[in-house]
mmCIF file of C-alpha atoms and ligand atoms in Angstrom:
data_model
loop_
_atom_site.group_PDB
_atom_site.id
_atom_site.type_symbol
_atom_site.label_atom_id
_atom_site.label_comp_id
_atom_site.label_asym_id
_atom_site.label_seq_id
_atom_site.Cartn_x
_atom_site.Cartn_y
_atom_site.Cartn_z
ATOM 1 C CA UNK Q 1 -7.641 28.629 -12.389
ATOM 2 C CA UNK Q 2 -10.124 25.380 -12.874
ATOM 3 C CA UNK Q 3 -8.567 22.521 -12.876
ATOM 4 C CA UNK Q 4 -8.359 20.616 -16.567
ATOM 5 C CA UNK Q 5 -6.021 17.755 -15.716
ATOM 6 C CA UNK Q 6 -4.725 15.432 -18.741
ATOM 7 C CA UNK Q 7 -1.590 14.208 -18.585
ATOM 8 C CA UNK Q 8 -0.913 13.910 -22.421
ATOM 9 C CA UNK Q 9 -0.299 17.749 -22.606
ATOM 10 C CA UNK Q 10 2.301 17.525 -20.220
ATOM 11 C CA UNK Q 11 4.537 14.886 -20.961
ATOM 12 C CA UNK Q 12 7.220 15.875 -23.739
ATOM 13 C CA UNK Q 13 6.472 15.434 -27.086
ATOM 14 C CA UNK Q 14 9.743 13.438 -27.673
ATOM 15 C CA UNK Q 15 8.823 11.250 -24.663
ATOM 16 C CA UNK Q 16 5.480 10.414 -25.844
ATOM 17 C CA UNK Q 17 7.055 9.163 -29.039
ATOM 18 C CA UNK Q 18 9.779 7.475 -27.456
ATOM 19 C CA UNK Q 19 10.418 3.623 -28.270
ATOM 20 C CA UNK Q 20 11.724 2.516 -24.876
ATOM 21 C CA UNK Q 21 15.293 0.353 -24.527
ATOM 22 C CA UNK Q 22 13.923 -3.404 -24.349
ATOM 23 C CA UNK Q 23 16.134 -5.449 -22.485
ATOM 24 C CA UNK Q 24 16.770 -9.060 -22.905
ATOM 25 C CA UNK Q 25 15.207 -9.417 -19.543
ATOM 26 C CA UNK Q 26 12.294 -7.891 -20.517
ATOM 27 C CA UNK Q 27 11.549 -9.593 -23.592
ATOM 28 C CA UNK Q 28 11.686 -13.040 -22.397
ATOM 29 C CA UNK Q 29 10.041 -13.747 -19.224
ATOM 30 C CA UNK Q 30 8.981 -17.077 -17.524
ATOM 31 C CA UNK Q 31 11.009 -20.583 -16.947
ATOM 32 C CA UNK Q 32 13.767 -21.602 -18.788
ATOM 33 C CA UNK Q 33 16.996 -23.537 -17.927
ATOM 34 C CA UNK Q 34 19.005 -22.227 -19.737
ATOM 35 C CA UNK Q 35 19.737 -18.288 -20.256
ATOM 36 C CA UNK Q 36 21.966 -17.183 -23.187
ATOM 37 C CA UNK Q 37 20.353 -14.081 -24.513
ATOM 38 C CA UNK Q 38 22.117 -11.468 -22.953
ATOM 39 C CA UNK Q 39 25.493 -12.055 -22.747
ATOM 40 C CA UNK Q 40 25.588 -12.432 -18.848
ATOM 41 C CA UNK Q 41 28.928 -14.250 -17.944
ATOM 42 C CA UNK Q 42 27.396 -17.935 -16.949
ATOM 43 C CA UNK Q 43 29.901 -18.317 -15.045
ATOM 44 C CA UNK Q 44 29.476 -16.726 -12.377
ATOM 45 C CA UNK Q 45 31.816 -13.821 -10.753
ATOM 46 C CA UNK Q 46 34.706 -15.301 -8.206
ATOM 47 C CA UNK Q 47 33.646 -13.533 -5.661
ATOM 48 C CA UNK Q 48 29.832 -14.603 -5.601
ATOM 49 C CA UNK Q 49 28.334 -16.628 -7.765
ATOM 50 C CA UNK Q 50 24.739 -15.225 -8.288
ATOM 51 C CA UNK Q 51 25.363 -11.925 -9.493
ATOM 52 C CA UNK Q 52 26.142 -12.207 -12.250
ATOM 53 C CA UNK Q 53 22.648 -12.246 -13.895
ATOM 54 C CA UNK Q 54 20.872 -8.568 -14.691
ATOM 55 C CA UNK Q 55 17.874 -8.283 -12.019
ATOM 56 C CA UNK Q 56 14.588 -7.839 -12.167
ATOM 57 C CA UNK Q 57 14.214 -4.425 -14.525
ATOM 58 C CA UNK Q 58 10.697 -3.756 -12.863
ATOM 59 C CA UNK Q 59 11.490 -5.132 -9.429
ATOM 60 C CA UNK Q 60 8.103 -6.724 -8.955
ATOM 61 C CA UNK Q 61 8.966 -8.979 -6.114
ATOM 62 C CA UNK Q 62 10.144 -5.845 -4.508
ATOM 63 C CA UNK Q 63 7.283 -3.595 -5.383
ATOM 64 C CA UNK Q 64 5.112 -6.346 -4.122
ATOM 65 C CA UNK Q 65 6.198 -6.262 -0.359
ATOM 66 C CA UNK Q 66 6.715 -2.516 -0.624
ATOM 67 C CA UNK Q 67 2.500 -1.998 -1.447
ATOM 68 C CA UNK Q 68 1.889 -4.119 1.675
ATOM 69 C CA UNK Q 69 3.600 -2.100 3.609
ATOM 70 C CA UNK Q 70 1.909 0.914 2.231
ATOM 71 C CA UNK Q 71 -1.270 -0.409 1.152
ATOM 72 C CA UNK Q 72 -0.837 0.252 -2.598
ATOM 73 C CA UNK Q 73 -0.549 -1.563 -5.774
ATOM 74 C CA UNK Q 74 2.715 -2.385 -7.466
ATOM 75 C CA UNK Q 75 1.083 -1.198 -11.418
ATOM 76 C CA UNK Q 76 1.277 2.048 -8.830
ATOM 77 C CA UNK Q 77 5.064 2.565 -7.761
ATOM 78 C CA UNK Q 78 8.286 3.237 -9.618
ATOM 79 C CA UNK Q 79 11.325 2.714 -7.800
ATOM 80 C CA UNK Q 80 14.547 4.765 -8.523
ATOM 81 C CA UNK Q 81 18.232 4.851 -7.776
ATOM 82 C CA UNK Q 82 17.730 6.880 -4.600
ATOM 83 C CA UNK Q 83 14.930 9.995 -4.417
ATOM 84 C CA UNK Q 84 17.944 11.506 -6.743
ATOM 85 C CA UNK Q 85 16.823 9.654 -9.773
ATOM 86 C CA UNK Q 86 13.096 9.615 -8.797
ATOM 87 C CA UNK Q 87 13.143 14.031 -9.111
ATOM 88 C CA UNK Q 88 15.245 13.743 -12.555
ATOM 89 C CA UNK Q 89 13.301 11.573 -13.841
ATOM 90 C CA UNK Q 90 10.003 13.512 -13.466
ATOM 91 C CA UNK Q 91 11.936 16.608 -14.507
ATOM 92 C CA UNK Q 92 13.276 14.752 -17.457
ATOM 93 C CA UNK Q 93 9.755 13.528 -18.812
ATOM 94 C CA UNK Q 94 7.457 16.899 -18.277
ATOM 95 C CA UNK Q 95 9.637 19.421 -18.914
ATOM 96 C CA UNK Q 96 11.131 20.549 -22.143
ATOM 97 C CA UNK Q 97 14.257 22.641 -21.461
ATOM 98 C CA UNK Q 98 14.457 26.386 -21.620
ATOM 99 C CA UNK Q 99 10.655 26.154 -22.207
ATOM 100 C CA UNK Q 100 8.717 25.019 -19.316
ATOM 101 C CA UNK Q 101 9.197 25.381 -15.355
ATOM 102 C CA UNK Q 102 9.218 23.948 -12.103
ATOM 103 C CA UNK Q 103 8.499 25.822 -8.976
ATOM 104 C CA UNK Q 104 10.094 25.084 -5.858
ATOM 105 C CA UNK Q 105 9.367 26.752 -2.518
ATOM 106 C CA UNK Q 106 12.713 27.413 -0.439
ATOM 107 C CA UNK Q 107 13.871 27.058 1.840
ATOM 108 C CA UNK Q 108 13.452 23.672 1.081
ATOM 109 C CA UNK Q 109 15.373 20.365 -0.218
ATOM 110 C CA UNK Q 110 18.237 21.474 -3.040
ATOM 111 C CA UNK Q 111 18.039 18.724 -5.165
ATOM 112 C CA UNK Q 112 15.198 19.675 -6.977
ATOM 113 C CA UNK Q 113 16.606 22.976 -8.088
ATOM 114 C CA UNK Q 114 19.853 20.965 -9.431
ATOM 115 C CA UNK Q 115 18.846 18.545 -11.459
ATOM 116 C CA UNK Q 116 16.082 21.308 -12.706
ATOM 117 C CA UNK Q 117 19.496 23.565 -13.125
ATOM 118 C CA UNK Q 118 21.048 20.193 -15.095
ATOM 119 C CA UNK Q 119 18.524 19.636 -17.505
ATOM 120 C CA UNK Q 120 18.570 22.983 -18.209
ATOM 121 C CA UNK Q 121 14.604 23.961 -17.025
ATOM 122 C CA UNK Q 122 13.971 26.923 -15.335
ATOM 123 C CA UNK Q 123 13.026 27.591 -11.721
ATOM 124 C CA UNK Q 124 10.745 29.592 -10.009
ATOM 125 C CA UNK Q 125 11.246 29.943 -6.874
ATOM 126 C CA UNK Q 126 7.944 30.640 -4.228
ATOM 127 C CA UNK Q 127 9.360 31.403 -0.452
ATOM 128 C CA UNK Q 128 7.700 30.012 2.130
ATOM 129 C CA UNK Q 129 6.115 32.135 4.578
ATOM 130 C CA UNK Q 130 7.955 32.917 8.104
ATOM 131 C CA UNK Q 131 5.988 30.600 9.558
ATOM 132 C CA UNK Q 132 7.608 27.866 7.727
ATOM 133 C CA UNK Q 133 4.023 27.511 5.194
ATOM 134 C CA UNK Q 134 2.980 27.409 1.733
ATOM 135 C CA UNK Q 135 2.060 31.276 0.247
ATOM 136 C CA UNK Q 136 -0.798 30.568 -2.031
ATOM 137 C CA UNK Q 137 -1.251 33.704 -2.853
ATOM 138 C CA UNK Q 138 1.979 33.842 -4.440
ATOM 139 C CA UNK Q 139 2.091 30.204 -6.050
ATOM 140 C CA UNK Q 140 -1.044 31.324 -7.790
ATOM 141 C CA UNK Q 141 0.612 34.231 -9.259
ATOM 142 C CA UNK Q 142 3.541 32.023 -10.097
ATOM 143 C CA UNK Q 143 2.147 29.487 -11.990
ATOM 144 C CA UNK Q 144 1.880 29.990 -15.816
ATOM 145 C CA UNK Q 145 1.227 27.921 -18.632
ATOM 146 C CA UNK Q 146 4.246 26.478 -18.989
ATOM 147 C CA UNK Q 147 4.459 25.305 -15.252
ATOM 148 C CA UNK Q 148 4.633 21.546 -15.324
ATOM 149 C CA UNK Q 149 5.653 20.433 -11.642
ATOM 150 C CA UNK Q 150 5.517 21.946 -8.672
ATOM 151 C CA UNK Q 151 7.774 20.200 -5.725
ATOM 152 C CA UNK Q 152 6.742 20.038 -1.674
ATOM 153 C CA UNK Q 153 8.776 18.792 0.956
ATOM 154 C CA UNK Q 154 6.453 17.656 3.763
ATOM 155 C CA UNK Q 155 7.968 17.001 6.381
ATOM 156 C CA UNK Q 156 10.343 19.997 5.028
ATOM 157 C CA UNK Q 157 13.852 19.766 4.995
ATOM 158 C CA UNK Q 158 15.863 21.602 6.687
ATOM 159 C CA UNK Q 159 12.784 23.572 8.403
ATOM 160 C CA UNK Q 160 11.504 20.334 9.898
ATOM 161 C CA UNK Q 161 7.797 20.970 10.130
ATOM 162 C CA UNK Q 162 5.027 19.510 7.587
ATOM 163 C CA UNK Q 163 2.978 21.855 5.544
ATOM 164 C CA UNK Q 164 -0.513 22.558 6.237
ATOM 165 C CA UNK Q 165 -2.469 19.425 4.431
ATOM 166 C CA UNK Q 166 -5.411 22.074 3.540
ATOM 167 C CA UNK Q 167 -3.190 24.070 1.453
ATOM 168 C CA UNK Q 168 -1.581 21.252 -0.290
ATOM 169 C CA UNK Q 169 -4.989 20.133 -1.179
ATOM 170 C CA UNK Q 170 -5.978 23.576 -2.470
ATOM 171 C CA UNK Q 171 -2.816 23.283 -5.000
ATOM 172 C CA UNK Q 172 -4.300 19.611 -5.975
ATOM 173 C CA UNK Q 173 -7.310 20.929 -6.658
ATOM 174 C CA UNK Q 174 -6.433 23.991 -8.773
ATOM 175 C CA UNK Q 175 -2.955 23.075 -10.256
ATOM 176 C CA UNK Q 176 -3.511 21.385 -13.566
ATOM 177 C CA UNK Q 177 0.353 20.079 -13.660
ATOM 178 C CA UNK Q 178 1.785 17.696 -11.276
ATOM 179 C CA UNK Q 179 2.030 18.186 -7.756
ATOM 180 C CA UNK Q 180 5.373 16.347 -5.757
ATOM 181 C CA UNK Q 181 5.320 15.235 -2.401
ATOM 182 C CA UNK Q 182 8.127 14.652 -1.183
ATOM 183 C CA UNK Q 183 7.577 12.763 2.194
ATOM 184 C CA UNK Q 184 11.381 11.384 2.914
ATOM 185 C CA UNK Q 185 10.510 12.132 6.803
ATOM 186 C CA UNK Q 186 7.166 11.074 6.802
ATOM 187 C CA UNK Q 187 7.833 8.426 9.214
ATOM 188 C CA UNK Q 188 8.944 10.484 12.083
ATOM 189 C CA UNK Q 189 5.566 12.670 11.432
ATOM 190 C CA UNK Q 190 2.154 12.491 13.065
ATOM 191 C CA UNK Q 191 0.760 13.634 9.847
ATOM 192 C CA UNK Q 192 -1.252 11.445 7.420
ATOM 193 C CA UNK Q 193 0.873 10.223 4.250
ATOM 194 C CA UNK Q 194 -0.660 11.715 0.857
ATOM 195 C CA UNK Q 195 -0.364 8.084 -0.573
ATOM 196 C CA UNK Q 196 -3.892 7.545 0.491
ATOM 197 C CA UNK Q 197 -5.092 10.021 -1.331
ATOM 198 C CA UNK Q 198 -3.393 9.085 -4.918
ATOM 199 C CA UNK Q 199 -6.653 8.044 -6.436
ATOM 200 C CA UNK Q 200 -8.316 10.895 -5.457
ATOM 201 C CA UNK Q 201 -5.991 13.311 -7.163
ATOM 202 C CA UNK Q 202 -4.826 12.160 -10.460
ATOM 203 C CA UNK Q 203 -1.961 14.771 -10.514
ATOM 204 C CA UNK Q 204 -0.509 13.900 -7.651
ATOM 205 C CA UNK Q 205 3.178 12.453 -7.062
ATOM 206 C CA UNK Q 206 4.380 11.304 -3.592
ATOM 207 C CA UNK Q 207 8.230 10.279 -2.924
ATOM 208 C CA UNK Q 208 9.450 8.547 -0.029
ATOM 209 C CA UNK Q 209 12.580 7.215 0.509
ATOM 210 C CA UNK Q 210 14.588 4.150 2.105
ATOM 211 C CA UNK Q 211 17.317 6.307 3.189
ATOM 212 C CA UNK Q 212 16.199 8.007 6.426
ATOM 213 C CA UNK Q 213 13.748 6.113 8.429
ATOM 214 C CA UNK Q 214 15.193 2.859 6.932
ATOM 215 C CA UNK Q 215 18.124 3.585 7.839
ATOM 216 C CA UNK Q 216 19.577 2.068 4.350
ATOM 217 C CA UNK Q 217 20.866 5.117 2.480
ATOM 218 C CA UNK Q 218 23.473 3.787 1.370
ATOM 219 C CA UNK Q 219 21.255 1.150 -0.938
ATOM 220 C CA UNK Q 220 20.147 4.123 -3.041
ATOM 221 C CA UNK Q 221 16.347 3.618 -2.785
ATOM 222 C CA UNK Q 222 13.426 5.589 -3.409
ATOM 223 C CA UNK Q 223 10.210 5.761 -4.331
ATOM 224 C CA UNK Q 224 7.677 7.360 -6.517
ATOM 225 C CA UNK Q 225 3.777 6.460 -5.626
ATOM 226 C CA UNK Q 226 1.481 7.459 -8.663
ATOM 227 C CA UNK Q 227 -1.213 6.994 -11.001
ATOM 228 C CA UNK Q 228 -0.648 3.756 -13.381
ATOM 229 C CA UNK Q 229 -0.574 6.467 -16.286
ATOM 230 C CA UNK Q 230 2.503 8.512 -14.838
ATOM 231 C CA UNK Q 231 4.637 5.132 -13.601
ATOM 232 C CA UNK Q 232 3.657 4.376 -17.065
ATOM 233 C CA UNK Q 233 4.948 6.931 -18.320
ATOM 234 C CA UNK Q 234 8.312 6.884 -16.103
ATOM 235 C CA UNK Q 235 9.112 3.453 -16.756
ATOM 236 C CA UNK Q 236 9.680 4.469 -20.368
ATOM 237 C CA UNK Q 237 12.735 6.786 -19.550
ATOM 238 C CA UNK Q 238 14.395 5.195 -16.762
ATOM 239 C CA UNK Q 239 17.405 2.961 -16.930
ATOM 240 C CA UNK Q 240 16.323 -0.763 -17.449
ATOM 241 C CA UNK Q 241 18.466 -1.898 -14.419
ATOM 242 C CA UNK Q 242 18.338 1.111 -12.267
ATOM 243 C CA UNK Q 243 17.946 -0.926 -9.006
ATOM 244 C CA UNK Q 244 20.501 -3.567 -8.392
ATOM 245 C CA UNK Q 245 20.469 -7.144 -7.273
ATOM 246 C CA UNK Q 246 21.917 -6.278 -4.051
ATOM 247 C CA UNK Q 247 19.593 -2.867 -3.273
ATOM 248 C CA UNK Q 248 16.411 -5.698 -4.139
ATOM 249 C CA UNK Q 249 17.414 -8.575 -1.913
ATOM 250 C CA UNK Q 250 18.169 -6.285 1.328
ATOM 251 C CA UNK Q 251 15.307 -3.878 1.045
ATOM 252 C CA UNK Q 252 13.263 -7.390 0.296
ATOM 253 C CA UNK Q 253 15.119 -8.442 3.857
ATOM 254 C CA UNK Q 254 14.315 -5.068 5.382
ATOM 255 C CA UNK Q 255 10.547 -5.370 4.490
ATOM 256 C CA UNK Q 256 10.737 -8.367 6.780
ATOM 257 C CA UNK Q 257 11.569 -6.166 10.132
ATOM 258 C CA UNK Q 258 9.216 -3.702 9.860
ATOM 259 C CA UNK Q 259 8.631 -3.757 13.641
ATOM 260 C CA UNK Q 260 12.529 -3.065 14.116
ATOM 261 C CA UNK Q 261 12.386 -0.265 11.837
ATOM 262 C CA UNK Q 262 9.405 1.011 13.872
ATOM 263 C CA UNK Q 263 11.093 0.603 17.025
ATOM 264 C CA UNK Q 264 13.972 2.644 15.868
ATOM 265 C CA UNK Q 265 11.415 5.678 14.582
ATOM 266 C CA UNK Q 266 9.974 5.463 17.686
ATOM 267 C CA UNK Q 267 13.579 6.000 19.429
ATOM 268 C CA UNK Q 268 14.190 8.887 17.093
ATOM 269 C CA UNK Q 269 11.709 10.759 18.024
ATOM 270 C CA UNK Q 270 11.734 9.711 21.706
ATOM 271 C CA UNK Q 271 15.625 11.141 21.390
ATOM 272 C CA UNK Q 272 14.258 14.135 19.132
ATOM 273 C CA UNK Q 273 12.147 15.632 22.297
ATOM 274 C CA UNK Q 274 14.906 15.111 24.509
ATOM 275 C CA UNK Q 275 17.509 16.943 22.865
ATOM 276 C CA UNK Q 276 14.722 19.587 21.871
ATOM 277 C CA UNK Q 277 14.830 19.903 25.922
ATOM 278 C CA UNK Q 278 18.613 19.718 26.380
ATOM 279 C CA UNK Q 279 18.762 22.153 23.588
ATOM 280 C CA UNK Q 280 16.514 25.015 25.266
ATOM 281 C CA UNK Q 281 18.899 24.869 28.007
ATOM 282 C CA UNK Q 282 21.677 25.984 26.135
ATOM 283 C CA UNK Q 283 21.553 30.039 26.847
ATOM 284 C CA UNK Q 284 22.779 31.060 23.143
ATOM 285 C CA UNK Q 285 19.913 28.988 21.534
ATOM 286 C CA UNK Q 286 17.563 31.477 19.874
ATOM 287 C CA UNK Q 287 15.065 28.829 18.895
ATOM 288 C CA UNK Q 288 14.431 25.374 18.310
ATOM 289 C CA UNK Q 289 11.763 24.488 15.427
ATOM 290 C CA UNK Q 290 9.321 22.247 15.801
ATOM 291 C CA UNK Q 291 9.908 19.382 13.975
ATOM 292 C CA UNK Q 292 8.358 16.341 12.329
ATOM 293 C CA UNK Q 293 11.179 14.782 10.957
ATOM 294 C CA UNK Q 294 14.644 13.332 12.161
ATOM 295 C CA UNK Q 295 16.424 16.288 12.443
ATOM 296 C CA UNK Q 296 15.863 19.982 14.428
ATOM 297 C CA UNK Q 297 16.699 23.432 12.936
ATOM 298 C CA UNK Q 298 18.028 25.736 15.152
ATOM 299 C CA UNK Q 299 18.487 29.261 15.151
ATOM 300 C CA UNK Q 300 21.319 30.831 17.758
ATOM 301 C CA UNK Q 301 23.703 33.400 18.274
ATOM 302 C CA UNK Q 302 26.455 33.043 15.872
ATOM 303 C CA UNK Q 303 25.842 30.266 14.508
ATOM 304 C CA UNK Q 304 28.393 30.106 11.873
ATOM 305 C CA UNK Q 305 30.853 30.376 15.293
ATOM 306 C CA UNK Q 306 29.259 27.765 16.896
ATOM 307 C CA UNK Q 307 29.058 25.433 13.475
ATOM 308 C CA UNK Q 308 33.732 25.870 13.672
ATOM 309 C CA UNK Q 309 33.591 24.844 17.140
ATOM 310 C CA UNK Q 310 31.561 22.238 16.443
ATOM 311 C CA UNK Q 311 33.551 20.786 14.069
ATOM 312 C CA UNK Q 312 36.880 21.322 15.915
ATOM 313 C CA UNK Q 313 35.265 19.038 18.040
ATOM 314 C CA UNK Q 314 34.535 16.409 15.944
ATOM 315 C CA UNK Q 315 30.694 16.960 15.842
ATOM 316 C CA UNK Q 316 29.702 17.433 12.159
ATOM 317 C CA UNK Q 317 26.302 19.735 11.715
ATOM 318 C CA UNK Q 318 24.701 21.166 9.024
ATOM 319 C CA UNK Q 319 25.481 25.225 8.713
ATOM 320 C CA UNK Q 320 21.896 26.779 7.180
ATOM 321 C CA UNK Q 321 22.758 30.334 7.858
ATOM 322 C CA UNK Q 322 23.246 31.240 4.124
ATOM 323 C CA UNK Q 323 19.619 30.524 3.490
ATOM 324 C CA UNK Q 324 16.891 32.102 2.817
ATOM 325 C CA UNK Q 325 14.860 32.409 6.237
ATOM 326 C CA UNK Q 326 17.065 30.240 8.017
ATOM 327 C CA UNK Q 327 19.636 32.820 9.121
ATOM 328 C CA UNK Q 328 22.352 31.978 12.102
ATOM 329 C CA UNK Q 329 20.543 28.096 12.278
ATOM 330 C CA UNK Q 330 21.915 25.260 12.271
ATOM 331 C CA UNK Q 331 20.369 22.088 10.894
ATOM 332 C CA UNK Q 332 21.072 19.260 13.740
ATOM 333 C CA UNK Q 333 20.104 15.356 13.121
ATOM 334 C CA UNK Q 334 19.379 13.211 15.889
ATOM 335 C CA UNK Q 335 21.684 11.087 16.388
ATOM 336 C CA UNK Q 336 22.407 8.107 18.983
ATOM 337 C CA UNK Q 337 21.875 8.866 22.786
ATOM 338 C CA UNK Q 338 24.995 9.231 23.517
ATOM 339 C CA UNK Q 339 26.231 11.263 20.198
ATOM 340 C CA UNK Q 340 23.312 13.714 21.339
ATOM 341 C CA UNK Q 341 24.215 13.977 25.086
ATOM 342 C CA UNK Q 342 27.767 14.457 23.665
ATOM 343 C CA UNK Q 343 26.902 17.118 21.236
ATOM 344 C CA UNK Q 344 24.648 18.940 23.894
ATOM 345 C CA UNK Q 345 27.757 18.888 26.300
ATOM 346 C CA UNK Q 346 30.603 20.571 23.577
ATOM 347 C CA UNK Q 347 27.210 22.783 23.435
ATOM 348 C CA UNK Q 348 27.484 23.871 27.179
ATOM 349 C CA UNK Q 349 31.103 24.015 27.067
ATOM 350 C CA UNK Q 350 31.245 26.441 24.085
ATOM 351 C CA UNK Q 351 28.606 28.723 26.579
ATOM 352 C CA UNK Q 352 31.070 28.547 29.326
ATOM 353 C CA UNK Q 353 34.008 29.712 27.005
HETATM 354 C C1 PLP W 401 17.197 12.821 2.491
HETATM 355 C C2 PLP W 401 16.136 13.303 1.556
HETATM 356 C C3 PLP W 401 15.730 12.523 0.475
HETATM 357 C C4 PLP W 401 16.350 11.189 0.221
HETATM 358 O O1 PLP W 401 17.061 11.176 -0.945
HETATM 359 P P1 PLP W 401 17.676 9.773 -1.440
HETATM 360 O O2 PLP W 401 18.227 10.129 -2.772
HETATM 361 O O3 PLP W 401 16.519 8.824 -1.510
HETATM 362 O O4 PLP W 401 18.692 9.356 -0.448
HETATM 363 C C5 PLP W 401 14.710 12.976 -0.326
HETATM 364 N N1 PLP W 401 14.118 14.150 -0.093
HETATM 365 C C6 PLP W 401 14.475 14.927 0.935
HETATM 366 C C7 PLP W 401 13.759 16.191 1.189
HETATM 367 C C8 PLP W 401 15.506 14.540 1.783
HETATM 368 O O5 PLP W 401 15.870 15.343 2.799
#
């Protein structure tokens, strides 16, 4: 396939002629004193008195710390209600329903598949190999001409490892849709964040996510890095006031302790090793995967058993052994040192049973 890239013929015809919602606080920017244009109660709530105006409805302050941090420009950054809204969002603008496609390659993060499920676009679905890898072979035979996104988790979830960069390249380079990165564990990862390479590949989407290395997901933040032309694009469609006052002033306050929040990667994946250690010491542990992000999958014996007497215990994990090539593992994420030594111990007592 040679690559023709041009976004037009991919976004939906009734996006493209879409007049987008224009909200009061869009219309009028700049200093006044006096606000009375869109029916905000000037009041004031009760409880605290400066929410009750609508917030920013392209969160530039926010944006603006945010492309410090990651060395990119606002104009190039769309920021949704959680990597949730982020995926529907790009579903909702490329594909047309019953007509075009995503493809997905399992096992991998479900939330693609759903809201491709909700808005009512197909999915094909390209396994991963048993090494955990991208199959070109078969995403080549996959893609047809109604293929609009494909979707990558690197760092995958729940296999933990990161997909070979080369072959994610090759897909940039001969993929004339959209290519999604999802990078929510890119923090915990030695590897090289795609967001450098955004102006080299002008179909190329990368998602990250306040949620996991963050540590803020309940704030319902995340991010889409892109070409001006697709945030463009995006920013037509989404909800004027998708991120709330609150979500803007503590991710704003996060963005202040980024060597905290580097600390506390570092301790994750200083804790990750160690219970990848404890864990090979437990005799009915098959294998432990390598992984890149903030959680290890596991295979054992039994480990739907094992998942029951887990949770009789009180430790919650997550039970992968109904998917596809993740049979009898568990998905484990690290956790505090002493919920891991305490996990690792109902471990050895469950061998001694
Ligand atoms: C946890 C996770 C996210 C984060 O989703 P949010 O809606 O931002 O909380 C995104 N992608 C993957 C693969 C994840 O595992």
């Amino acid at each position: 396939m040679k690559m023709s890239f041009e976004l037009n013929n991919l976004v939906r015809e009734n996006i493209k002629v879409l007049k987008p919602y224009s909200s009061a606080r869009s219309e009028f920017s700049g200093v006044a004193n006096i606000f009375l244009d869109a029916n905000e109660n000037s009041f004031g709530s009760p409880l605290t008195k400066w929410y009750n105006r609508y917030p920013d409805p392209l969160q530039w302050e926010l944006k603006k710390k945010i492309g410090s941090v990651k060395k990119i420009d606002a104009e190039n950054m769309l920021l949704g209600n959680g990597s949730d809204e982020c995926i529907d969002l790009l579903i909702r603008t490329f594909c047309n329903p019953q007509r075009d496609n995503i493809i997905i390659c399992p096992p991998t993060y479900g939330m693609y598949e759903v809201y491709a499920h909700i808005n009512d676009v197909p999915v094909k679905e390209v396994p991963l190999t048993t090494a955990y890898q991208l199959n070109l072979e078969a995403l080549e035979e996959a893609v047809d001409a109604n293929t609009k996104l494909i979707f990558f988790c690197s760092p995958n979830n729940p296999t933990g490892n990161s997909l070979d960069r080369e072959a994610i390249e090759m897909v940039l380079n001969n993929f004339d849709g959209l290519v999604v990165v999802d990078e929510a564990y890119i923090n915990y990862s030695r590897q090289r964040s795609f967001v450098a390479d955004l102006k080299e590949y002008p179909n190329l989407v990368v998602m990250q996510t306040f949620s996991k290395a963050w540590g803020l997901a309940a704030l319902r933040l995340g991010m889409i890095f892109a070409s001006t032309e697709i945030v463009d694009v995006l920013n037509k469609i989404k909800p004027p006031y998708n991120i709330n006052q609150a979500t803007q002033e503590l991710a704003l306050k996060a963005l202040d302790h980024l060597e905290d929040v580097n600390a506390m990667i570092k301790e994750t994946v200083k804790e990750r090793e160690i219970l990848v250690k404890d864990l090979t010491a437990v005799s009915f542990v098959q294998k432990i995967y390598p992984s890149d992000a903030n959680f290890v999958l596991v295979k054992m014996d039994n480990a739907t058993a094992v998942y029951t007497y887990l949770k009789e215990q009180g430790i919650i994990v997550r039970n992968r052994s109904n998917v596809l090539l993740c049979e009898d593992s568990l998905r484990i994420t690290v956790g505090t040192p002493e919920q891991n030594e305490q996990l690792v111990e109902a471990l050895k007592n469950y061998q001694r049973k």
